[in-house]
Amino acid sequence: MTTIRRFRCTDLLRMSHVNLDHLTETFNMSFYLSYLAKWPDYCLVAEGVNNHMMGYIMGKAEGRGESWHGHVTAVTVAPEYRRQQLAKKLMNLLEEVTEKTYNAYFVDLFVRASNAPAIQMYQKLGYVIYRRVLRYYSGEEDGLDMRKAMPRDKDKKSIIPLKDPVTPEELEYD
């Protein structure tokens, strides 16, 4: 049985086993705490039996005008709980918050270009590759900016792929 609930500060002390995957980006404590303070509705934990953390998702709302969107900062599931649709459930909840709470145009995320299983999962969830970001990960590996239009973007303008790659310096952050 799985329970999904809001992330709590104390969860930061028990999530290391979930972050052990070499493809999972990890951040410092203050980074996670700032997300919990600013976007608590975008921070969720999946727990199993005995309150064992199975995975989590963290995101935020950012941008202006038609670039107003939800962003998936981190979604990860511990290896022993993969292939159970848990990431899909977490993503669906983040999309619901993006649509109903923030009325955003799209959801975006970045994924390593080499992470074929994650790219395939996101595509099954309706995400498209919007653009390639050269040397996004540690200045070495390219990242893919993937997007999914929300109902507010009726013409789906936010997901029309760009032809040319960009550099991290060209990304817009809010």
Tab-separated table of C-alpha atoms in Angstrom:
chain	number	residue	atom	x	y	z
A	1	MET	CA	0.000	0.000	0.000
A	2	THR	CA	1.244	3.461	-0.913
A	3	THR	CA	0.390	6.784	0.695
A	4	ILE	CA	1.189	10.073	-0.995
A	5	ARG	CA	1.409	13.118	1.253
A	6	ARG	CA	3.071	16.501	1.497
A	7	PHE	CA	6.811	16.549	2.038
A	8	ARG	CA	7.889	17.521	5.585
A	9	CYS	CA	11.222	18.941	6.730
A	10	THR	CA	11.950	15.724	8.635
A	11	ASP	CA	11.764	13.804	5.346
A	12	LEU	CA	15.066	15.407	4.359
A	13	LEU	CA	16.752	13.268	6.996
A	14	ARG	CA	15.420	10.002	5.581
A	15	MET	CA	15.617	10.380	1.818
A	16	SER	CA	19.228	9.480	1.077
A	17	HIS	CA	18.419	5.902	-0.013
A	18	VAL	CA	16.070	7.336	-2.659
A	19	ASN	CA	18.799	9.655	-3.992
A	20	LEU	CA	21.500	6.994	-4.393
A	21	ASP	CA	20.764	6.529	-8.103
A	22	HIS	CA	23.555	8.056	-10.220
A	23	LEU	CA	20.958	9.718	-12.470
A	24	THR	CA	19.262	11.534	-9.579
A	25	GLU	CA	20.372	15.113	-9.025
A	26	THR	CA	20.814	15.883	-5.359
A	27	PHE	CA	20.884	19.309	-3.778
A	28	ASN	CA	21.942	20.843	-0.483
A	29	MET	CA	19.620	21.096	2.507
A	30	SER	CA	18.897	24.812	2.057
A	31	PHE	CA	17.782	24.206	-1.530
A	32	TYR	CA	15.206	21.623	-0.441
A	33	LEU	CA	14.065	23.813	2.461
A	34	SER	CA	13.497	26.785	0.149
A	35	TYR	CA	11.200	24.647	-2.020
A	36	LEU	CA	9.276	23.438	1.012
A	37	ALA	CA	8.804	27.042	2.146
A	38	LYS	CA	7.871	28.551	-1.230
A	39	TRP	CA	6.009	25.728	-3.007
A	40	PRO	CA	4.771	23.229	-0.386
A	41	ASP	CA	1.937	22.052	-2.642
A	42	TYR	CA	4.537	20.953	-5.221
A	43	CYS	CA	6.499	18.808	-2.752
A	44	LEU	CA	5.161	15.288	-2.226
A	45	VAL	CA	6.407	12.024	-0.731
A	46	ALA	CA	5.289	8.481	-1.494
A	47	GLU	CA	5.464	6.169	1.511
A	48	GLY	CA	5.028	2.453	1.875
A	49	VAL	CA	4.649	0.096	4.799
A	50	ASN	CA	6.099	1.393	8.083
A	51	ASN	CA	6.353	4.904	6.580
A	52	HIS	CA	9.284	3.834	4.390
A	53	MET	CA	9.994	6.522	1.767
A	54	MET	CA	9.488	5.105	-1.707
A	55	GLY	CA	10.004	8.300	-3.723
A	56	TYR	CA	9.287	11.994	-3.937
A	57	ILE	CA	8.636	14.903	-6.274
A	58	MET	CA	9.510	18.573	-5.901
A	59	GLY	CA	8.578	21.405	-8.195
A	60	LYS	CA	7.742	25.067	-8.463
A	61	ALA	CA	5.770	27.617	-10.456
A	62	GLU	CA	7.747	30.134	-12.491
A	63	GLY	CA	7.754	32.345	-15.574
A	64	ARG	CA	5.669	35.248	-16.840
A	65	GLY	CA	2.873	35.624	-19.370
A	66	GLU	CA	2.597	32.610	-21.663
A	67	SER	CA	5.780	31.248	-20.090
A	68	TRP	CA	3.982	30.817	-16.716
A	69	HIS	CA	4.490	27.143	-15.949
A	70	GLY	CA	5.028	24.392	-13.437
A	71	HIS	CA	8.532	22.971	-13.252
A	72	VAL	CA	9.529	19.497	-12.068
A	73	THR	CA	12.746	20.053	-10.159
A	74	ALA	CA	13.130	16.474	-8.963
A	75	VAL	CA	11.166	13.262	-9.235
A	76	THR	CA	12.756	10.041	-8.108
A	77	VAL	CA	11.699	6.608	-6.938
A	78	ALA	CA	13.911	4.223	-4.979
A	79	PRO	CA	15.111	1.350	-7.213
A	80	GLU	CA	13.145	-1.303	-5.313
A	81	TYR	CA	9.862	0.556	-6.011
A	82	ARG	CA	10.301	1.272	-9.712
A	83	ARG	CA	8.015	-0.141	-12.397
A	84	GLN	CA	4.975	0.342	-10.145
A	85	GLN	CA	3.651	3.541	-11.775
A	86	LEU	CA	4.745	5.577	-8.744
A	87	ALA	CA	6.546	8.274	-10.764
A	88	LYS	CA	3.458	8.532	-12.971
A	89	LYS	CA	1.244	9.111	-9.921
A	90	LEU	CA	3.582	11.777	-8.574
A	91	MET	CA	3.791	13.502	-11.970
A	92	ASN	CA	-0.002	13.467	-12.331
A	93	LEU	CA	-0.371	15.149	-8.935
A	94	LEU	CA	2.162	17.833	-9.843
A	95	GLU	CA	0.314	18.460	-13.108
A	96	GLU	CA	-2.954	18.754	-11.209
A	97	VAL	CA	-1.447	21.397	-8.893
A	98	THR	CA	-0.048	23.215	-11.947
A	99	GLU	CA	-3.453	23.301	-13.613
A	100	LYS	CA	-5.813	23.868	-10.683
A	101	THR	CA	-3.746	25.965	-8.282
A	102	TYR	CA	-1.471	27.932	-10.595
A	103	ASN	CA	-3.445	27.879	-13.889
A	104	ALA	CA	-0.180	27.546	-15.801
A	105	TYR	CA	0.353	26.996	-19.513
A	106	PHE	CA	2.623	23.964	-19.304
A	107	VAL	CA	4.825	21.764	-17.128
A	108	ASP	CA	8.497	21.373	-17.947
A	109	LEU	CA	11.405	19.302	-16.701
A	110	PHE	CA	15.004	18.597	-17.581
A	111	VAL	CA	16.350	15.095	-18.091
A	112	ARG	CA	19.766	13.765	-19.026
A	113	ALA	CA	19.926	13.048	-22.761
A	114	SER	CA	21.401	9.617	-21.907
A	115	ASN	CA	18.525	8.632	-19.579
A	116	ALA	CA	16.464	6.710	-22.139
A	117	PRO	CA	14.134	5.009	-19.603
A	118	ALA	CA	13.125	8.367	-18.081
A	119	ILE	CA	12.679	10.002	-21.496
A	120	GLN	CA	10.444	7.136	-22.584
A	121	MET	CA	8.387	7.376	-19.386
A	122	TYR	CA	7.895	11.122	-19.814
A	123	GLN	CA	6.853	10.633	-23.442
A	124	LYS	CA	4.265	8.072	-22.331
A	125	LEU	CA	2.956	10.738	-19.936
A	126	GLY	CA	2.508	13.161	-22.846
A	127	TYR	CA	5.746	15.156	-22.647
A	128	VAL	CA	7.588	16.188	-25.800
A	129	ILE	CA	11.203	17.180	-26.268
A	130	TYR	CA	11.042	20.950	-26.560
A	131	ARG	CA	14.774	21.630	-26.889
A	132	ARG	CA	18.250	20.316	-26.162
A	133	VAL	CA	20.363	22.197	-23.619
A	134	LEU	CA	24.056	21.729	-24.340
A	135	ARG	CA	26.251	20.701	-21.380
A	136	TYR	CA	23.383	21.248	-18.922
A	137	TYR	CA	24.537	18.641	-16.399
A	138	SER	CA	27.822	19.633	-14.719
A	139	GLY	CA	28.964	21.266	-17.934
A	140	GLU	CA	29.396	17.842	-19.498
A	141	GLU	CA	26.177	16.082	-20.456
A	142	ASP	CA	23.366	17.563	-22.518
A	143	GLY	CA	19.921	17.878	-21.011
A	144	LEU	CA	16.557	17.707	-22.711
A	145	ASP	CA	13.889	20.257	-21.818
A	146	MET	CA	10.636	18.299	-22.008
A	147	ARG	CA	7.205	19.900	-21.832
A	148	LYS	CA	3.558	19.026	-21.548
A	149	ALA	CA	0.849	21.574	-22.351
A	150	MET	CA	-1.819	22.235	-19.742
A	151	PRO	CA	-5.465	23.045	-20.654
A	152	ARG	CA	-4.780	26.803	-20.460
A	153	ASP	CA	-2.536	26.458	-23.540
A	154	LYS	CA	-5.382	25.666	-25.915
A	155	ASP	CA	-3.220	26.012	-29.051
A	156	LYS	CA	-0.341	24.058	-27.491
A	157	LYS	CA	2.139	26.796	-28.445
A	158	SER	CA	4.300	26.007	-25.413
A	159	ILE	CA	5.299	22.601	-26.747
A	160	ILE	CA	6.275	23.451	-30.333
A	161	PRO	CA	9.865	22.128	-30.426
A	162	LEU	CA	12.764	24.486	-31.065
A	163	LYS	CA	15.085	23.460	-33.881
A	164	ASP	CA	18.392	24.630	-32.455
A	165	PRO	CA	19.940	23.658	-29.114
A	166	VAL	CA	20.615	26.289	-26.450
A	167	THR	CA	23.224	26.677	-23.739
A	168	PRO	CA	22.428	26.891	-20.011
A	169	GLU	CA	23.218	30.616	-20.143
A	170	GLU	CA	20.370	31.113	-22.608
A	171	LEU	CA	17.747	29.599	-20.309
A	172	GLU	CA	15.295	31.949	-18.631
A	173	TYR	CA	14.875	31.535	-14.879
A	174	ASP	CA	12.571	33.296	-12.460
